CSV table of C-alpha atoms in Angstrom, one decimal:
chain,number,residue,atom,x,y,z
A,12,UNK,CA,0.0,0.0,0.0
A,13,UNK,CA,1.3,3.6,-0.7
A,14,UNK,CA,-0.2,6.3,1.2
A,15,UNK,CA,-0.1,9.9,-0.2
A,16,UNK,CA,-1.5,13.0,2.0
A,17,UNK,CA,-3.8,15.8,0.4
A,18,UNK,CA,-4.5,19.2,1.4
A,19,UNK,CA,-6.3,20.4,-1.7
A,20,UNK,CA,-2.9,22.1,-2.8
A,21,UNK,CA,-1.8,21.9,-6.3
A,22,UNK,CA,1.3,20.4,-5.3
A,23,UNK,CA,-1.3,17.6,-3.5
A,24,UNK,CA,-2.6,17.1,-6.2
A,25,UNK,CA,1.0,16.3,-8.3
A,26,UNK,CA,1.4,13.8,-5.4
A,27,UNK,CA,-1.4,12.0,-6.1
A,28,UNK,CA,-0.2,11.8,-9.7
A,29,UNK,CA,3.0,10.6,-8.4
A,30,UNK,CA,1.8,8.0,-5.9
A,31,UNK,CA,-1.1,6.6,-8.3
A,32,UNK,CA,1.7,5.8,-10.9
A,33,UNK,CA,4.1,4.4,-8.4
A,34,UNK,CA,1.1,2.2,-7.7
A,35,UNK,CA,0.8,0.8,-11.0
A,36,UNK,CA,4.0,0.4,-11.4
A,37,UNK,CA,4.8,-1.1,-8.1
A,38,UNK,CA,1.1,-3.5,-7.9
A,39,UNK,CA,-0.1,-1.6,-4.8
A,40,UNK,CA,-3.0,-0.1,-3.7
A,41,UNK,CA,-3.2,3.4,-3.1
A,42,UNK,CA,-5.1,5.3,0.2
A,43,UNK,CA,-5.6,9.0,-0.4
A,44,UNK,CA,-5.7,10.5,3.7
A,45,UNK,CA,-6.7,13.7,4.7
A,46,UNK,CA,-6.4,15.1,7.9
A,47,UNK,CA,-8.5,17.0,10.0
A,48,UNK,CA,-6.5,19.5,12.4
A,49,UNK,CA,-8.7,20.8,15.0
A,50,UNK,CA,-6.1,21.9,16.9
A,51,UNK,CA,-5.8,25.9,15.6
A,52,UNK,CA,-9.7,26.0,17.0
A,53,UNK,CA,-9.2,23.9,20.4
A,54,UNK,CA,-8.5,27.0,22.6
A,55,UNK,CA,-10.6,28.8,25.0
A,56,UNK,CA,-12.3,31.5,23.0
A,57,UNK,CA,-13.5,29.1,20.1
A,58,UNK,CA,-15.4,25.9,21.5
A,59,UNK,CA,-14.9,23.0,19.4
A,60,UNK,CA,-18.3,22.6,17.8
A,61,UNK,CA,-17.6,25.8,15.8
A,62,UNK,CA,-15.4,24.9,12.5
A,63,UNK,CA,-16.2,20.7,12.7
A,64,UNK,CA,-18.8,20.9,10.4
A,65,UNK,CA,-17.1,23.0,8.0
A,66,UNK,CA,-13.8,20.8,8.6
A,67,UNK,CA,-15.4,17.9,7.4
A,68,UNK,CA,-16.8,19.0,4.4
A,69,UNK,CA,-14.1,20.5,3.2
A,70,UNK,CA,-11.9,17.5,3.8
A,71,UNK,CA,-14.8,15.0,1.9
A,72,UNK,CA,-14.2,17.2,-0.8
A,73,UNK,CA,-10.6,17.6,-1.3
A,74,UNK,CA,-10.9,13.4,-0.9
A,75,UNK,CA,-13.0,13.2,-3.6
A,76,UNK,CA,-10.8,15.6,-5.6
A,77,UNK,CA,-8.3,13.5,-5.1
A,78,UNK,CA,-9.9,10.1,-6.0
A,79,UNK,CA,-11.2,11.5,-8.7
A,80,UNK,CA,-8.0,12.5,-10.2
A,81,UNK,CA,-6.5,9.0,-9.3
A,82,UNK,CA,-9.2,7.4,-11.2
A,83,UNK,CA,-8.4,9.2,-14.0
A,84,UNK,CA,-4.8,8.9,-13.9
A,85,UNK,CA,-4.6,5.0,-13.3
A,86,UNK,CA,-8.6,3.6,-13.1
A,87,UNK,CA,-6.9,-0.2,-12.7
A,88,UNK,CA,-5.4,1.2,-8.9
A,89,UNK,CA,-7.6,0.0,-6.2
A,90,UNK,CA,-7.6,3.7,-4.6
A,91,UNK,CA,-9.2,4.5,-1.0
A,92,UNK,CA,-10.1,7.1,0.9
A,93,UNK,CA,-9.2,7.7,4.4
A,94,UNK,CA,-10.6,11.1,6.6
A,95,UNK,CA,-8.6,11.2,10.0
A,96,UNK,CA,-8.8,13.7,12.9
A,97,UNK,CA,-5.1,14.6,14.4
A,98,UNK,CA,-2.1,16.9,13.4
A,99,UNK,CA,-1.0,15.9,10.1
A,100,UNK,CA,2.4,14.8,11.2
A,101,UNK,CA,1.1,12.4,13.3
A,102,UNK,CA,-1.5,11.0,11.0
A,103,UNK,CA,0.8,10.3,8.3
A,104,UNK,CA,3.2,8.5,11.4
A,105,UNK,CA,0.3,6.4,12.3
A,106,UNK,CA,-0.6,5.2,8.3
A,107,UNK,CA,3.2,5.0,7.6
A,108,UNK,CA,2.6,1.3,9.5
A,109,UNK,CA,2.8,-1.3,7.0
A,110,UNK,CA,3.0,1.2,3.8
A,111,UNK,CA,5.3,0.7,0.9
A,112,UNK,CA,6.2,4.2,1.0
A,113,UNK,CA,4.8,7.6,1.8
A,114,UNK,CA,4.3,10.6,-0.9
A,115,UNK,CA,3.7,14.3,0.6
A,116,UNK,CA,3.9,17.6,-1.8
A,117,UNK,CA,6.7,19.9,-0.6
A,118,UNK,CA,4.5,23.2,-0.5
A,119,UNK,CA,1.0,23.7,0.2
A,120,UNK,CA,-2.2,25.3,1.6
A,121,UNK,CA,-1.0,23.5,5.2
A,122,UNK,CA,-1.5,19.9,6.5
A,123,UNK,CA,0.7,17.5,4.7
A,124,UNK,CA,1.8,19.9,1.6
A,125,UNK,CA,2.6,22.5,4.1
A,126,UNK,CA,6.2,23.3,4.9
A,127,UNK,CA,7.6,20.0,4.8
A,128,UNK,CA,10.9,20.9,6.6
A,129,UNK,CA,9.6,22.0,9.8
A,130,UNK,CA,7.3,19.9,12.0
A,131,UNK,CA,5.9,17.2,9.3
A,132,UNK,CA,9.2,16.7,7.8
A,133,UNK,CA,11.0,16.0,11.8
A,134,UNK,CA,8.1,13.6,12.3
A,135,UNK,CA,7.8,12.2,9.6
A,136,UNK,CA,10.6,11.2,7.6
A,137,UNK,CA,13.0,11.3,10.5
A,138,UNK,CA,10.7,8.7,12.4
A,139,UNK,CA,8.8,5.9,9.8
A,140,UNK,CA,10.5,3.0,8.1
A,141,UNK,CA,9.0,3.3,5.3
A,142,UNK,CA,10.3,5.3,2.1
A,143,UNK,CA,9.1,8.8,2.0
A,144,UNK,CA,8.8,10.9,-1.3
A,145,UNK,CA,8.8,14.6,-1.1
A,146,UNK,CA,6.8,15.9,-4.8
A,147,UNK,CA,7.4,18.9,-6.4
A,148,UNK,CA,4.7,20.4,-7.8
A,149,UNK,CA,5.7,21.8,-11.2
A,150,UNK,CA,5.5,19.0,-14.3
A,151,UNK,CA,8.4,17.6,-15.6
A,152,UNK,CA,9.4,15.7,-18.9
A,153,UNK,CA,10.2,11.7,-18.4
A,154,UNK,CA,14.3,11.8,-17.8
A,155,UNK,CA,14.5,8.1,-17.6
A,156,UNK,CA,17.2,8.5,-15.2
A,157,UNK,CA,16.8,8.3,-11.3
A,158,UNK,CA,20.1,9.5,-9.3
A,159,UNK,CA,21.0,7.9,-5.9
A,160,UNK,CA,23.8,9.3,-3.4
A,161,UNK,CA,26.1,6.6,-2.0
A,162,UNK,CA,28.6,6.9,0.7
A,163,UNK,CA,31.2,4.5,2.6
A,164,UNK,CA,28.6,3.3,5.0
A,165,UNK,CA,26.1,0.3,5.3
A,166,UNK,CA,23.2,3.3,5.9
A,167,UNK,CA,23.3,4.1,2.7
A,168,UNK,CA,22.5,0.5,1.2
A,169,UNK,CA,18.5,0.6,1.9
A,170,UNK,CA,18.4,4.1,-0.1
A,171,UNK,CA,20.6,2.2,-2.8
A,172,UNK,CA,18.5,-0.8,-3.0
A,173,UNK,CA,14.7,1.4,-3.4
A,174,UNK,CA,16.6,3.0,-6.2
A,175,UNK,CA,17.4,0.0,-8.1
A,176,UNK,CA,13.7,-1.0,-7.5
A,177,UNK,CA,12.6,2.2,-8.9
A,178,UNK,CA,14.9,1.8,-12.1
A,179,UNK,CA,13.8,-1.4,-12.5
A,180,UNK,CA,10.5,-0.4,-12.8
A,181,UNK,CA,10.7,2.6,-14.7
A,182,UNK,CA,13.1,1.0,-17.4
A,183,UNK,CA,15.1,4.2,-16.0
A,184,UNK,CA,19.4,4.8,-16.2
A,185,UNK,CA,20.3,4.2,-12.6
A,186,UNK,CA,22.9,7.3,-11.8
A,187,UNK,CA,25.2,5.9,-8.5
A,188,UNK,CA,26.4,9.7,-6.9
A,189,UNK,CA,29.5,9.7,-4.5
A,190,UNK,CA,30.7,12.9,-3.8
A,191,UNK,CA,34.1,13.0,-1.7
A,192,UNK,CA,36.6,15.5,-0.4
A,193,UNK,CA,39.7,15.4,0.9
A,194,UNK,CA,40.2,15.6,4.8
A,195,UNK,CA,41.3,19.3,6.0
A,196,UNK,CA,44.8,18.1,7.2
A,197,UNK,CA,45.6,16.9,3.9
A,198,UNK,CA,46.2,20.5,3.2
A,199,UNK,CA,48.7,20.6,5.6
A,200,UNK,CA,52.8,20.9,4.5
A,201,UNK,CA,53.8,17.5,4.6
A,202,UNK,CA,51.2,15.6,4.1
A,203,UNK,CA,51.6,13.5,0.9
A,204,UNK,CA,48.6,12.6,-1.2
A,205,UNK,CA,48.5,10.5,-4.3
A,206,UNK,CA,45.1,12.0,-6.1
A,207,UNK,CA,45.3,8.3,-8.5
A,208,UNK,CA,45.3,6.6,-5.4
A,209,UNK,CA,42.6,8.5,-3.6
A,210,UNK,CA,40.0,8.7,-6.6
A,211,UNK,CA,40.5,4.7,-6.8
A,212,UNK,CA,39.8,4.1,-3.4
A,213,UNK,CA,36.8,6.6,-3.9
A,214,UNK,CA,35.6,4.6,-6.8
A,215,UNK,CA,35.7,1.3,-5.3
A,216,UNK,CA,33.4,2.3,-2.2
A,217,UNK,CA,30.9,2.8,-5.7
A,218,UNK,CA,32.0,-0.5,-7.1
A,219,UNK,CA,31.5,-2.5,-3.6
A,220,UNK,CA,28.4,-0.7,-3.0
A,221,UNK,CA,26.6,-1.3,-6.2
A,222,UNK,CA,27.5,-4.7,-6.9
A,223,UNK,CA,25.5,-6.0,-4.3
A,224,UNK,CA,22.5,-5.3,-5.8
A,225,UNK,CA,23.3,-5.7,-9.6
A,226,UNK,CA,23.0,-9.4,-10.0
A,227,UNK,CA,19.0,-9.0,-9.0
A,228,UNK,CA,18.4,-5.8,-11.5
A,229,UNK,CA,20.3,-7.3,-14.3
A,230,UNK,CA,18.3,-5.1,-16.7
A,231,UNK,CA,19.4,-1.8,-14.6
A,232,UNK,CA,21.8,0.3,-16.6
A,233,UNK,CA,24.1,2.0,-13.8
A,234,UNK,CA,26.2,4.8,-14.2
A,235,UNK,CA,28.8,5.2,-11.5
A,236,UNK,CA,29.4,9.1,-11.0
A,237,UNK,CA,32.1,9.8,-8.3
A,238,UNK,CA,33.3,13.2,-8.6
A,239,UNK,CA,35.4,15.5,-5.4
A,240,UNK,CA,32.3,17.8,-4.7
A,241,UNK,CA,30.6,18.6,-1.7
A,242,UNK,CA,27.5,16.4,-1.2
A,243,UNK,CA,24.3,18.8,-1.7
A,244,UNK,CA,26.1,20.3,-5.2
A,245,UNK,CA,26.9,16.7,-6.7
A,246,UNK,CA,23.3,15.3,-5.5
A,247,UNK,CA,21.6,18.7,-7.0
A,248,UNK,CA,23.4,18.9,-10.3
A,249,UNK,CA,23.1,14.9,-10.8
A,250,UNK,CA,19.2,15.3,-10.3
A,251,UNK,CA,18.3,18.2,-12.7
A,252,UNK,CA,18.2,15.3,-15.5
A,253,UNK,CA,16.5,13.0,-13.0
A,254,UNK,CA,13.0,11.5,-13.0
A,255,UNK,CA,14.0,10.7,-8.5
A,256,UNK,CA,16.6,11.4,-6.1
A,257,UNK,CA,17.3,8.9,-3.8
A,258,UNK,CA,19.0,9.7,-0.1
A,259,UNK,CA,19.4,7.9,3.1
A,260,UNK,CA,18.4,9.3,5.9
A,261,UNK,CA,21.7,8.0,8.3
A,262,UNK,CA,25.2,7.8,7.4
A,263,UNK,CA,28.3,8.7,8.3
A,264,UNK,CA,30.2,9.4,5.0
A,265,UNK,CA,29.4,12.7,2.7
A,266,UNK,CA,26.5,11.7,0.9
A,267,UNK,CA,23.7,10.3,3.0
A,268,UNK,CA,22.7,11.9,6.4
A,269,UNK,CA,19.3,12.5,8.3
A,270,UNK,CA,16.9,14.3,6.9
A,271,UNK,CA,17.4,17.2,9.3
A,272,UNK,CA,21.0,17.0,8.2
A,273,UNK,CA,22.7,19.8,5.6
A,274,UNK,CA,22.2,17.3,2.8
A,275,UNK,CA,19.2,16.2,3.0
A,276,UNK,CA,18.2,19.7,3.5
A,277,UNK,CA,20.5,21.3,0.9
A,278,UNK,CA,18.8,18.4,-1.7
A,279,UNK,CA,15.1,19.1,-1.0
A,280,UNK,CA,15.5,23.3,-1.2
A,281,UNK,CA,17.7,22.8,-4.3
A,282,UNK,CA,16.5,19.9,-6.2
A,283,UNK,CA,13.3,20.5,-8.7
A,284,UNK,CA,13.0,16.4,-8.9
A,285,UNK,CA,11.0,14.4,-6.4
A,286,UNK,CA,13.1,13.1,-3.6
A,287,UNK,CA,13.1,10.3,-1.9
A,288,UNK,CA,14.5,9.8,2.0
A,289,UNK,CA,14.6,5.6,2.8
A,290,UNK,CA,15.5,5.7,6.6
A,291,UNK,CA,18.9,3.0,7.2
């Protein structure tokens, strides 16, 4: 099951889009969730009876929206419709139990599209298992091409393997990022570096890395980019020809950190692709 959240935003409504497709391709069902905040109107001067009717309807009909536009973009998804009371961040924690993955737009009217790297994006991504996709809302050409960031750690290895998955069923160019940079002593008199010996090394971490997984995508083209860069420029400039970026969430080499983290940050202000953050 993939679970996407709606807020009536147009950038909701591209993550629909997304999610219904990923359902098709992946052979899951989809569950469209709204969620009804109360909370701005539980204070003393407004008693709770005042906004609930108006709450409701206008949730039932950003659902239907939704499902309506899901029907039209894949009919053959099974697609249901889920209307929950809570804070959105919590909601979405709740449904992430047993989901494939979870889809959210990265602006929006509030609720789950709303600023995704303040409250929703600390409790979300930073705290479910499950794959979470952070849409754009502007429509982009098919790339073929989705773009992964690999580092030196085993953290990054469940963000590796959901993009071989995702290549695999897009018939897409897998693109294998590593971005590396030298250590501030080496800088210092003295200190001998052999740059041959060094990229090598770099590369191999790619080669040892990506040939776990190769034998099951045999069909996966992968293109192993290791370049010195820091982490957010290689990730952004790797993804502008990119139909996904993929990032781990943990990690402790240059490429993959927590979402909070200045890459995973730096990627989702600066990249105009859909990301994806797979927790280690």
């Amino acid at each position: 099951m993939i679970v996407v959240g709606v807020d009536g935003s147009m950038v909701a409504r591209a993550a629909v889009e997304w999610a219904v497709n990923d359902a098709l391709r992946m052979g899951e069902s989809l569950r469209i969730v709204h969620a009804v905040d109360r909370s701005p109107y539980q204070i003393g001067r407004f008693p709770n009876a005042a906004v609930p009717d108006a709450l409701l309807r206008e949730g039932q009909r950003i659902l239907r929206e939704a499902l309506a536009l899901a029907h039209e973009r894949q009919p053959e998804v099974e697609v249901t419709t889920w209307d929950i009371e809570g804070a959105p961040a919590e909601v979405l924690r709740e449904q992430a139990k047993g989901a494939a993955e979870i889809v959210l737009g990265s602006r929006g009217l509030g609720g789950f599209a709303g600023a995704l790297l303040s409250s929703v994006s600390t409790h979300v991504a930073g705290h479910v298992g499950c794959p979470v996709v952070v849409v754009r809302g502007d429509h982009r050409p098919v790339r073929g091409e989705v773009v992964v960031g690999v580092d030196d750690s085993p953290g990054c290895e469940p963000a590796l393997a959901y993009a071989f998955g995702q290549a695999g069923l897009r018939g897409a160019v897998l693109r294998v990022v590593h971005a590396w940079q030298l250590p501030v002593h080496a800088y210092a008199p003295g200190v001998p570096y052999e740059m041959d010996e060094v990229r090598g090394a770099q590369q191999q971490i790619v080669r040892d890395r990506v040939g776990m997984f190769t034998g099951g995508y045999p069909q996966v083209t992968v293109v192993e980019d290791v370049r010195p860069a820091l982490p957010v420029e290689a990730l952004t400039d790797a993804s502008a020809g990119a139909d996904l970026l993929v990032v781990g969430s943990h990690g402790h080499g240059t490429v993959s950190a927590m979402l909070l983290g200045s890459v995973s940050r730096g990627v989702l202000h600066h990249t105009r692709c859909p990301v994806a953050v797979v927790r280690a």
